[in-house]
């Protein structure tokens, strides 16, 4: 029987019925050392998590598995002051990442995220496609606060690094199968082995599907259920060790997602008054036309209930240890993606406001680094180039207050971006206990865009240049062998751009300025007791020319999206992460974030926002608690009990015109009960996700006469997971 001819589920069954080779040699303990030394590469150098002078959370593969994290959105439930949500045309591949009150909810090609997402060091330029699935990921690192020196543009709130398992000498084949309620079926395969003395390979393939939570009730033969999931993804990587000092790594990954629209409904703003410019754009719309079940969709537009996303990417990296002091690294990447989606804004059988949408983007980037490590000093330096060319298009969209047949339209936006940067970052040990560091980066962005909308007489072409010098300084002091205190000041930069939906006319399609931020932070990290580790950060961040995209219900249609540099805002807060070993077998991991963020000054002419208003999608409190208990059995096996709790307090759906946009707080609870056999190469798990079936809003946008509400899709789910390792 050839393994390559088997499906993921068949491989899992084959694994269950086959005795692995050298099982005794692969035996591992199920107990985890809660205080193992964690190394991170978030600052483009390998260093201890506790010694890095910045706020970083590292989530390893074990926690990803035990907390049932399946995509990037799930990561947002377990990191302080991190909130990952989605809205973009109902497509589940979309991820809006907010850190410390900074992020972006939109997805159109002219919008840039406020938090950078990276895959093995490669920047992902689009929010659409950033909700990465997480099979066979080594760890996810979340950096909080502006990362203007090492990461540059569009990391104003922070950066998220997804780091995959790299090719190595270990010969292993891992198969995983998952079956659960709501029609859940999933399977993963991971392979890693040395092909020759110098060449190693890793490969993974993943499939997942789940039934939906609602129905398009007015479609005779809907293509998908609302909230349905179906995705294939895969990755292959090769590492060639040309010499002891020179290594080349090549990777290729791809994804194909065909899912149902995310659950979406509307809430009418009462009283409905067609004579009020802020209320009643659709006088034909009445509450009885909205489906009683808010997970159902009342549209009559075939195809809008389904979404798709596909993409692939390749990267090439060369690592050269020039000598004992200097090293160099080169990273190049090409990625392409496309999607389809859409929203029936009125969510009813009336053809009042439907926006089917397509989009795509191609990007390539190059980065070359020269790094050095001396006895008392190290530095990282580099040159960077990024190009992106993409589009957003809607054919035959409908905006018809009175359900008239001549209201079909077309719009399209195209944009090309070229970004250049040079950076230098260094750290110097003044004594054995005291280190100081700093960095400097110059970034320049050139954007060219064109658009055509029904209100345009002809296609409009625009261009704009943006640049910034960003920097950081830091100092850290080792209080003892296990504790470090640090302080830092960082300056960050988010590029300016063009508004995504200038339906009001060509004058609206003009550039807005970049946003800049300075962050002041002190922190304490380390093992405060032999049974307690802690990471504490206290910060204040000032933002200037804060760019706020919002749906403007006063501009002749709620679908008009304006971007304004609203003035200044300020965020201040505390983040505390702890791991406590109650006993050798019982540990509790927790994370608490508190954030006080508000608009501190409002620029002249800005409407719909006032001093003291809160930025969008920014909960004041974020809490995570994850206890783990292990029990050794007489046969040599292990039982592991893991639970997880996640809380996000209420927040605003958008920063301006937020008449009815408060998103209520939510609490999520999950568990894993796992049995690992005596050899440590097989695991069976009973799992539960969102066991209380908490249904919550993930986005609320004020429209004209109603509020568009995107609802959660991570409903209660219970099932079994099976994992088997084979030594090759």
XYZ file of C-alpha atoms in Angstrom:
728
model
C 0.000 0.000 0.000
C 1.425 3.383 -1.008
C 0.771 6.209 1.447
C 0.569 8.798 -1.286
C -2.613 7.191 -2.617
C -4.493 7.493 0.660
C -6.838 10.281 1.750
C -6.133 12.042 5.095
C -8.926 10.088 6.794
C -7.705 6.760 5.358
C -4.197 7.535 6.555
C -5.509 8.113 10.064
C -7.321 4.737 10.014
C -4.195 3.081 8.622
C -2.208 4.652 11.445
C -4.579 3.284 14.063
C -4.252 -0.282 12.765
C -0.485 -0.318 12.212
C 2.289 -0.793 14.749
C 4.846 1.978 14.348
C 8.504 1.181 13.849
C 10.757 1.534 16.896
C 7.878 2.702 19.077
C 9.975 2.438 22.241
C 12.541 4.818 20.784
C 9.892 7.454 19.987
C 8.299 7.375 23.425
C 7.893 10.866 24.867
C 6.360 12.148 28.059
C 3.047 13.971 27.928
C 4.055 16.284 30.775
C 5.205 19.683 29.665
C 7.872 21.726 31.312
C 5.883 24.893 31.938
C 9.072 26.893 32.370
C 11.127 25.661 29.452
C 13.277 28.294 27.790
C 11.278 29.777 24.906
C 13.261 31.286 22.067
C 11.734 33.752 19.619
C 12.863 35.354 16.371
C 10.421 38.269 16.433
C 13.276 40.835 16.407
C 14.947 39.027 13.463
C 17.485 37.494 15.838
C 17.161 34.394 18.012
C 16.781 35.343 21.674
C 15.042 34.292 24.848
C 11.426 35.392 25.179
C 12.154 36.681 28.694
C 15.233 38.656 27.578
C 13.657 40.367 24.561
C 12.977 44.042 25.470
C 9.499 44.239 23.991
C 6.007 42.837 24.576
C 5.842 39.445 22.824
C 3.499 36.493 23.238
C 4.683 33.179 21.804
C 2.024 30.519 21.251
C 3.556 27.128 20.490
C 2.178 24.141 18.621
C 1.138 22.393 21.841
C -1.080 25.263 23.042
C -2.502 25.683 19.524
C -3.572 22.024 19.663
C -4.789 21.941 23.263
C -6.831 25.146 22.901
C -8.350 23.966 19.581
C -6.993 26.923 17.613
C -7.608 26.238 13.939
C -6.942 29.637 12.333
C -5.538 33.070 13.046
C -8.892 34.317 14.333
C -8.572 31.843 17.207
C -5.163 33.277 18.161
C -6.971 36.539 18.867
C -8.800 34.921 21.774
C -5.695 34.131 23.820
C -3.362 37.155 23.650
C -3.833 40.278 25.820
C -5.073 43.392 23.995
C -5.330 41.438 20.735
C -8.661 41.174 18.930
C -9.046 39.426 15.565
C -12.383 39.724 13.851
C -13.801 39.789 10.317
C -16.344 41.579 8.190
C -15.011 41.692 4.636
C -17.815 40.698 2.217
C -18.741 37.790 4.481
C -15.603 35.840 3.522
C -14.129 33.663 6.288
C -10.609 34.115 4.832
C -10.682 37.762 5.951
C -8.973 38.767 9.194
C -9.072 42.191 10.839
C -6.241 42.213 13.380
C -6.413 44.856 16.122
C -3.664 45.305 18.712
C -3.938 47.946 21.428
C -6.781 49.684 19.588
C -5.133 49.850 16.160
C -6.278 47.844 13.129
C -8.467 47.992 10.049
C -11.794 46.320 9.384
C -11.924 46.879 5.617
C -10.378 44.774 2.838
C -10.580 46.800 -0.407
C -7.283 47.046 -2.308
C -6.702 50.697 -1.336
C -6.814 49.907 2.396
C -3.782 48.767 4.398
C -3.863 46.898 7.711
C -2.691 48.560 10.911
C -1.144 45.282 12.115
C 1.264 43.330 9.903
C 0.795 39.581 9.410
C 3.872 37.596 8.355
C 4.290 34.006 7.187
C 7.854 32.789 7.802
C 9.089 36.360 7.553
C 7.087 37.245 4.434
C 4.647 40.143 4.767
C 1.052 39.451 3.701
C -0.199 42.661 2.142
C -3.927 41.875 2.224
C -6.376 41.378 5.074
C -8.263 39.010 2.768
C -6.398 35.719 3.109
C -4.753 36.616 6.428
C -7.028 34.312 8.434
C -4.475 31.538 7.988
C -5.223 27.963 9.005
C -2.710 26.601 11.511
C -1.880 22.955 10.768
C 1.761 22.023 11.439
C 2.730 25.470 12.669
C 5.698 25.629 15.027
C 4.567 28.786 16.802
C 2.835 32.147 16.417
C 4.586 35.236 17.782
C 2.559 38.367 18.531
C 4.477 41.632 18.977
C 2.446 44.417 20.562
C 3.128 48.081 19.954
C 4.567 49.909 16.898
C 7.245 47.860 15.111
C 8.532 50.630 12.883
C 12.241 49.707 12.871
C 12.400 46.023 12.000
C 9.031 45.675 10.252
C 8.297 49.172 8.976
C 5.058 50.147 7.276
C 1.640 49.030 8.492
C 2.797 47.618 11.834
C 1.412 50.562 13.790
C -0.381 48.335 16.289
C 2.089 45.454 16.125
C 2.946 42.367 14.109
C 1.879 38.712 14.009
C 4.471 36.167 12.852
C 3.280 32.699 11.814
C 6.273 30.343 11.786
C 5.899 26.918 10.180
C 7.849 23.756 10.941
C 11.006 23.789 8.850
C 12.695 20.863 7.074
C 15.072 18.916 9.313
C 16.860 15.621 9.806
C 14.125 14.036 11.918
C 12.262 11.358 9.961
C 8.589 11.485 10.921
C 5.142 11.108 9.426
C 2.248 12.485 11.480
C -1.396 11.888 10.634
C -4.322 13.601 12.342
C -8.046 13.021 11.915
C -10.953 14.934 13.449
C -14.669 14.113 13.511
C -17.212 16.210 15.363
C -20.669 17.667 15.621
C -22.071 20.091 13.023
C -20.682 17.774 10.343
C -17.055 18.445 11.249
C -14.497 16.377 9.313
C -10.823 17.283 9.160
C -7.542 15.583 8.414
C -3.871 16.590 8.354
C -0.693 14.888 7.170
C 2.807 16.097 8.017
C 6.015 14.610 6.638
C 9.610 15.491 7.469
C 12.764 13.614 6.485
C 16.315 13.919 5.209
C 16.406 12.917 1.536
C 20.215 12.966 1.332
C 23.028 14.039 3.634
C 22.541 17.638 2.453
C 18.868 17.835 1.436
C 15.837 17.618 3.734
C 12.142 18.026 3.033
C 8.931 18.757 4.892
C 5.409 18.633 3.499
C 1.913 19.017 4.881
C -1.629 18.703 3.559
C -4.824 19.648 5.336
C -8.553 19.383 4.711
C -11.430 20.633 6.849
C -15.175 20.988 6.449
C -18.155 21.813 8.642
C -21.865 22.316 8.085
C -23.398 25.776 8.204
C -25.493 27.460 10.859
C -28.168 29.058 8.671
C -29.920 28.965 5.310
C -30.542 31.342 2.423
C -34.279 30.907 2.896
C -35.440 32.575 -0.328
C -33.146 30.673 -2.709
C -34.497 27.476 -4.251
C -31.089 25.777 -4.557
C -28.482 27.642 -2.522
C -24.901 26.668 -3.299
C -23.816 26.810 0.338
C -25.280 27.006 3.815
C -24.619 30.194 5.752
C -21.438 29.669 7.765
C -20.454 26.460 6.012
C -16.704 25.701 5.875
C -14.619 23.786 3.344
C -10.906 24.258 2.789
C -7.873 22.468 1.324
C -4.366 23.712 2.079
C -0.855 22.397 1.689
C 2.797 23.293 1.963
C 6.109 21.776 0.845
C 9.591 22.984 1.764
C 13.131 21.908 0.894
C 16.336 22.809 2.707
C 19.705 22.315 1.033
C 22.790 22.545 3.243
C 25.302 23.436 0.542
C 28.148 23.801 3.047
C 28.392 24.007 6.811
C 28.029 27.796 6.438
C 25.511 28.126 3.605
C 21.908 26.866 3.452
C 19.076 27.410 0.962
C 15.382 26.969 1.756
C 12.579 26.883 -0.791
C 8.869 26.649 0.059
C 5.578 26.499 -1.824
C 2.153 26.761 -0.188
C -1.420 26.975 -1.412
C -5.014 27.166 -0.205
C -8.448 26.701 -1.739
C -11.463 27.737 0.331
C -15.105 27.309 -0.768
C -17.375 28.316 2.086
C -20.711 29.846 2.891
C -21.129 33.507 3.678
C -20.432 34.382 7.287
C -23.660 34.835 9.289
C -25.010 38.325 8.601
C -28.179 40.169 9.550
C -29.389 43.731 10.050
C -31.051 45.688 12.792
C -33.338 48.528 11.738
C -32.741 51.890 13.313
C -36.027 52.991 14.878
C -38.079 54.901 14.055
C -37.798 54.306 10.299
C -38.240 57.713 8.674
C -37.543 58.176 4.929
C -37.436 61.966 5.403
C -34.485 61.719 7.804
C -31.160 61.708 5.942
C -29.614 59.649 8.750
C -32.385 57.080 8.885
C -34.548 55.374 6.323
C -32.665 55.031 3.057
C -34.868 52.011 2.249
C -38.515 53.010 2.883
C -39.748 49.630 1.540
C -37.838 47.720 4.208
C -39.908 46.613 7.211
C -38.947 44.412 10.164
C -41.160 41.517 9.057
C -39.017 41.083 5.901
C -35.954 40.105 7.949
C -35.670 36.329 8.675
C -36.656 35.459 12.234
C -33.495 33.386 12.663
C -30.647 35.922 12.433
C -28.346 33.195 11.056
C -30.625 32.843 8.020
C -30.336 35.152 5.035
C -33.321 36.600 3.177
C -31.582 37.415 -0.113
C -32.929 36.428 -3.533
C -29.569 37.001 -5.254
C -28.213 33.588 -6.241
C -24.542 33.031 -5.427
C -24.163 35.788 -2.864
C -24.593 33.206 -0.089
C -21.283 31.533 -1.044
C -17.700 32.776 -0.911
C -14.363 31.565 -2.190
C -10.696 32.292 -1.652
C -7.684 30.743 -3.338
C -4.038 31.610 -3.389
C -0.534 30.306 -3.472
C 2.884 31.581 -2.614
C 6.514 30.678 -2.883
C 9.594 31.868 -1.042
C 13.330 31.378 -1.288
C 15.798 32.068 1.509
C 19.575 31.859 1.669
C 21.411 31.882 5.020
C 25.161 32.426 4.926
C 27.415 32.394 7.993
C 30.214 34.531 6.536
C 32.484 33.962 9.539
C 32.212 33.715 13.308
C 31.032 37.344 13.477
C 29.043 38.169 10.356
C 26.105 36.478 8.699
C 23.848 37.344 5.797
C 20.309 36.397 4.816
C 18.331 36.838 1.625
C 14.542 36.331 1.447
C 12.467 36.592 -1.711
C 8.801 35.801 -2.141
C 5.965 35.849 -4.633
C 2.311 35.458 -3.647
C -0.970 35.660 -5.545
C -4.579 35.415 -4.396
C -8.148 35.995 -5.516
C -11.526 35.905 -3.822
C -15.261 36.191 -4.369
C -17.864 37.257 -1.869
C -20.571 39.758 -1.305
C -23.182 41.052 1.062
C -26.903 41.556 0.683
C -26.843 44.676 2.820
C -30.590 44.722 3.445
C -30.580 40.947 4.240
C -34.112 40.653 2.858
C -35.984 39.450 -0.238
C -36.126 43.031 -1.551
C -33.422 43.903 -4.079
C -32.399 47.062 -2.287
C -28.675 46.786 -1.661
C -26.592 43.866 -2.958
C -22.861 44.019 -3.558
C -21.301 40.917 -5.124
C -17.561 41.413 -5.175
C -14.356 39.976 -6.606
C -10.791 40.887 -5.843
C -7.224 39.769 -6.088
C -3.631 40.782 -5.598
C -0.145 39.776 -6.683
C 2.830 40.671 -4.539
C 6.556 40.063 -4.526
C 9.234 41.141 -2.103
C 12.986 41.023 -1.577
C 14.946 41.487 1.623
C 18.690 41.218 2.199
C 20.196 41.339 5.670
C 23.699 41.777 7.045
C 23.879 40.774 10.688
C 26.671 40.472 13.222
C 27.315 39.127 16.711
C 30.279 40.384 18.731
C 31.241 39.649 22.336
C 29.195 42.576 23.693
C 27.124 43.652 20.698
C 24.902 42.410 17.917
C 23.127 44.136 15.062
C 20.568 43.411 12.354
C 20.491 45.506 9.181
C 18.739 45.211 5.863
C 17.319 46.545 2.624
C 13.715 45.771 1.659
C 11.510 46.080 -1.439
C 7.818 45.213 -1.777
C 5.489 45.436 -4.781
C 1.759 44.769 -4.843
C -0.681 45.023 -7.738
C -4.344 44.300 -7.075
C -7.978 45.112 -7.715
C -11.446 45.165 -6.169
C -14.478 44.932 -8.466
C -18.252 44.690 -8.156
C -20.327 43.848 -11.211
C -24.087 44.409 -11.272
C -24.325 45.670 -7.726
C -27.692 46.978 -6.622
C -28.583 50.063 -4.654
C -32.309 50.654 -5.014
C -34.291 52.394 -2.277
C -37.530 51.683 -4.164
C -36.695 48.276 -5.707
C -36.493 49.690 -9.249
C -35.015 47.536 -12.047
C -32.598 50.150 -13.429
C -30.395 50.406 -10.357
C -27.603 48.022 -11.359
C -24.104 49.403 -11.313
C -20.421 48.632 -11.618
C -17.335 49.792 -9.774
C -13.671 48.922 -9.856
C -10.554 50.059 -8.042
C -7.000 49.134 -9.062
C -3.847 49.971 -7.158
C -0.123 49.304 -7.424
C 2.195 49.906 -4.483
C 5.984 50.053 -4.413
C 7.613 50.167 -1.005
C 11.308 50.641 -0.206
C 13.074 50.544 3.145
C 16.487 50.434 4.809
C 16.940 49.617 8.507
C 19.522 49.072 11.239
C 18.936 47.729 14.745
C 21.611 47.063 17.369
C 21.963 45.884 20.967
C 24.995 46.475 23.214
C 25.861 44.958 26.610
C 27.210 47.716 28.859
C 27.688 45.194 31.681
C 26.779 41.570 32.274
C 23.374 42.752 33.484
C 22.656 45.963 31.531
C 21.981 46.141 27.782
C 20.942 49.061 25.610
C 19.716 49.068 22.041
C 18.064 51.017 19.301
C 17.232 51.141 15.656
C 16.456 53.367 12.705
C 14.457 52.767 9.518
C 13.635 54.817 6.441
C 10.490 53.808 4.530
C 9.122 55.179 1.265
C 5.859 54.165 -0.403
C 4.629 55.023 -3.889
C 0.976 54.322 -4.715
C -0.817 54.622 -8.036
C -4.540 53.910 -8.200
C -7.479 54.326 -10.535
C -11.199 53.901 -10.023
C -14.527 54.028 -11.805
C -17.834 54.373 -9.940
C -21.364 55.183 -11.146
C -20.937 58.751 -9.908
C -17.728 59.215 -11.962
C -17.968 60.655 -15.487
C -14.763 58.788 -16.344
C -12.105 56.686 -14.666
C -10.030 58.737 -12.253
C -6.275 58.241 -11.825
C -4.477 59.284 -8.656
C -1.030 58.821 -7.131
C 0.652 59.669 -3.850
C 4.008 59.246 -2.126
C 4.522 58.665 1.578
C 7.697 58.346 3.616
C 8.782 58.217 7.225
C 11.787 57.803 9.481
C 10.955 55.490 12.369
C 13.113 54.530 15.326
C 13.250 52.818 18.691
C 15.457 52.865 21.776
C 15.440 50.334 24.590
C 17.272 49.220 27.685
C 17.047 46.026 29.717
C 18.490 45.038 33.065
C 18.779 41.553 34.525
C 17.622 41.768 38.130
C 18.543 38.174 38.851
C 19.208 35.017 36.912
C 15.492 34.725 36.239
C 14.099 38.279 36.036
C 14.557 41.071 33.504
C 13.187 44.614 33.474
C 13.087 46.687 30.284
C 12.025 50.066 28.965
C 11.560 51.211 25.388
C 10.313 54.029 23.180
C 9.139 53.120 19.656
C 7.960 55.159 16.691
C 5.687 53.491 14.132
C 4.250 54.390 10.738
C 1.182 53.426 8.732
C 1.147 54.505 5.114
C -1.554 56.807 3.799
C -3.788 55.882 0.889
C -7.099 56.355 -0.897
C -10.693 55.742 0.314
C -12.149 52.339 -0.627
C -15.716 53.329 -1.688
C -15.945 56.903 -3.014
C -19.533 56.549 -4.226
C -20.072 60.262 -3.562
C -18.066 61.273 -6.619
C -14.496 61.654 -7.935
C -13.667 64.392 -5.423
C -13.882 61.781 -2.664
C -11.178 59.696 -4.374
C -8.231 61.630 -2.994
C -5.394 60.633 -0.712
C -5.333 60.784 3.073
C -2.177 61.193 5.158
C -0.119 58.575 6.950
C -0.584 57.840 10.654
C 2.341 57.899 13.073
C 2.643 56.712 16.646
C 5.075 56.848 19.551
C 4.880 54.141 22.203
C 6.363 54.385 25.712
C 6.634 51.065 27.517
C 8.188 49.422 30.565
C 8.046 45.752 31.374
C 9.110 42.956 33.677
C 9.748 39.393 32.517
C 10.992 36.185 34.016
C 10.470 33.520 36.621
C 9.446 35.290 39.816
C 9.333 31.976 41.681
C 10.374 28.444 40.844
C 6.698 27.766 40.157
C 5.640 31.119 38.647
C 6.670 32.923 35.455
C 5.388 36.367 34.528
C 5.470 38.916 31.718
C 4.201 42.385 32.587
C 3.994 45.405 30.256
C 2.733 48.934 30.979
C 2.440 51.285 27.992
C 1.223 54.644 26.700
C 0.870 55.214 22.942
C 0.191 58.535 21.202
C -1.153 58.496 17.622
C -1.158 61.494 15.289
C -3.235 61.953 12.116
C -5.119 58.774 12.947
C -6.776 57.554 9.729
C -10.295 56.262 10.412
C -12.318 54.510 7.697
C -16.035 54.516 8.394
C -19.436 54.068 6.830
C -20.949 57.542 6.539
C -24.760 57.500 6.815
C -24.944 61.223 6.009
C -23.394 61.018 2.530
C -26.288 59.725 0.472
C -25.975 56.010 1.175
C -24.606 53.950 4.028
C -22.279 52.044 1.714
C -20.115 55.140 1.185
C -16.829 54.613 3.025
C -14.913 57.727 3.977
C -11.372 57.865 5.350
C -10.401 60.884 7.418
C -7.316 61.778 9.420
C -9.399 62.344 12.499
C -6.790 63.997 14.685
C -5.040 62.359 17.613
C -5.722 59.421 19.878
C -4.134 57.946 22.952
C -3.979 54.404 24.282
C -2.698 53.307 27.658
C -2.884 49.968 29.323
C -1.436 46.981 31.129
C -0.739 43.421 29.975
C 0.016 40.552 32.324
C 0.775 36.976 31.291
C 1.527 34.301 33.870
C 2.171 30.579 34.125
C 1.724 29.013 37.556
C 2.635 25.440 38.475
C 0.211 24.511 41.256
C 1.801 21.048 41.370
C 4.133 19.125 39.076
C 1.070 17.985 37.128
C -1.235 21.020 37.361
C -0.431 24.339 35.654
C -2.501 27.427 34.873
C -1.647 29.836 32.086
C -3.380 33.214 32.042
C -3.311 36.510 30.165
C -5.059 39.743 31.135
C -5.073 42.969 29.155
C -6.540 46.336 30.098
C -6.765 49.089 27.471
C -7.990 52.659 27.836
C -8.076 54.060 24.305
C -9.843 57.194 23.083
C -9.780 59.983 20.511
C -7.896 62.804 22.276
C -8.206 65.536 19.621
C -10.518 65.930 16.632
C -9.333 67.642 13.462
C -11.354 70.535 12.067
C -14.122 69.433 9.716
C -14.266 65.818 10.896
C -17.891 64.755 11.370
C -19.492 62.079 13.473
C -16.728 61.734 16.038
C -16.054 63.514 19.277
C -13.262 63.870 21.750
C -13.302 60.886 24.081
C -14.875 58.466 21.567
C -13.413 54.957 21.409
C -11.655 53.434 18.386
C -13.381 50.497 16.711
C -13.115 46.864 17.814
C -11.156 47.716 20.946
C -12.360 45.927 24.099
C -11.285 47.470 27.369
C -10.670 44.061 28.942
C -9.223 40.893 27.403
C -8.850 37.775 29.566
C -7.599 34.239 28.934
C -7.260 31.363 31.425
C -5.999 27.907 30.398
C -5.523 25.258 33.130
C -3.808 21.925 32.356
C -3.686 18.746 34.435
C -1.756 15.545 33.663
C -2.279 12.091 35.126
C 0.154 9.195 34.663
C -1.530 5.818 34.231
C -0.307 2.418 35.408
C 0.220 1.218 31.836
C 2.663 4.068 31.139
C 0.180 6.195 29.260
C -0.962 9.689 30.211
C -4.281 11.455 30.543
C -4.232 15.209 29.947
C -7.073 17.569 30.883
C -6.966 21.010 29.272
C -9.547 23.777 29.488
C -9.583 27.310 28.094
C -11.583 30.434 28.822
C -11.557 33.623 26.741
C -13.283 36.942 27.482
C -13.600 40.160 25.485
C -15.513 43.095 26.971
C -17.908 45.269 24.961
C -16.536 47.456 22.173
C -17.595 49.784 19.369
C -18.242 48.492 15.851
C -16.810 51.664 14.272
C -15.225 54.812 15.627
C -17.635 57.329 14.106
C -21.388 57.614 13.632
C -21.650 54.821 16.192
C -25.356 55.265 16.944
C -26.163 51.574 17.412
C -22.849 49.831 17.158
C -21.903 48.593 20.599
C -20.743 44.981 20.403
C -21.642 43.145 23.601
C -19.051 41.306 25.664
C -18.582 37.595 25.104
C -17.172 34.561 26.941
C -15.907 31.372 25.293
C -15.137 28.054 27.013
C -13.483 24.958 25.558
C -11.780 21.750 26.673
C -9.567 18.849 25.574
C -9.310 15.458 27.291
C -6.460 13.469 25.753
C -5.008 9.989 26.154
C -1.404 9.424 25.031
C -0.207 5.835 24.745
C 2.883 4.556 26.645
C 5.094 5.047 23.587
C 4.076 8.676 23.150
C 3.323 8.200 19.458
C -0.497 8.022 19.521
C -3.064 10.377 21.019
C -6.861 10.273 21.194
C -8.685 13.450 22.261
C -12.245 14.328 23.213
C -12.692 18.035 22.529
C -15.257 20.762 22.971
C -15.178 24.237 21.426
C -17.389 27.108 22.573
C -19.218 24.586 24.715
C -21.766 27.152 25.945
C -22.612 28.008 22.312
C -21.958 31.716 22.778
C -23.262 33.599 19.723
C -21.800 37.081 19.448
C -21.283 39.932 16.997
C -17.895 40.284 15.329
C -18.710 43.463 13.417
C -21.362 46.204 13.406
C -21.431 48.986 10.818
C -23.875 51.889 10.796
C -25.682 52.070 7.459
C -28.457 54.405 6.396
C -31.472 53.391 8.452
C -30.005 50.140 9.730
C -26.939 48.527 11.270
C -25.203 45.704 9.418
C -24.276 42.934 11.860
C -21.707 40.207 11.169
C -22.178 37.345 13.616
C -19.801 34.736 14.980
C -19.306 31.430 13.207
C -17.381 29.504 15.888
C -20.426 27.775 17.390
C -20.463 24.910 19.889
C -18.692 21.811 18.617
C -17.833 18.459 20.214
C -15.872 15.604 18.737
C -12.859 13.302 18.642
C -9.336 13.866 17.377
C -6.868 11.114 16.572
C -3.125 11.620 16.095
C -0.451 9.082 15.162
C 3.300 9.500 14.617
C 5.429 7.182 12.474
C 9.194 7.149 12.658
C 10.780 6.988 9.193
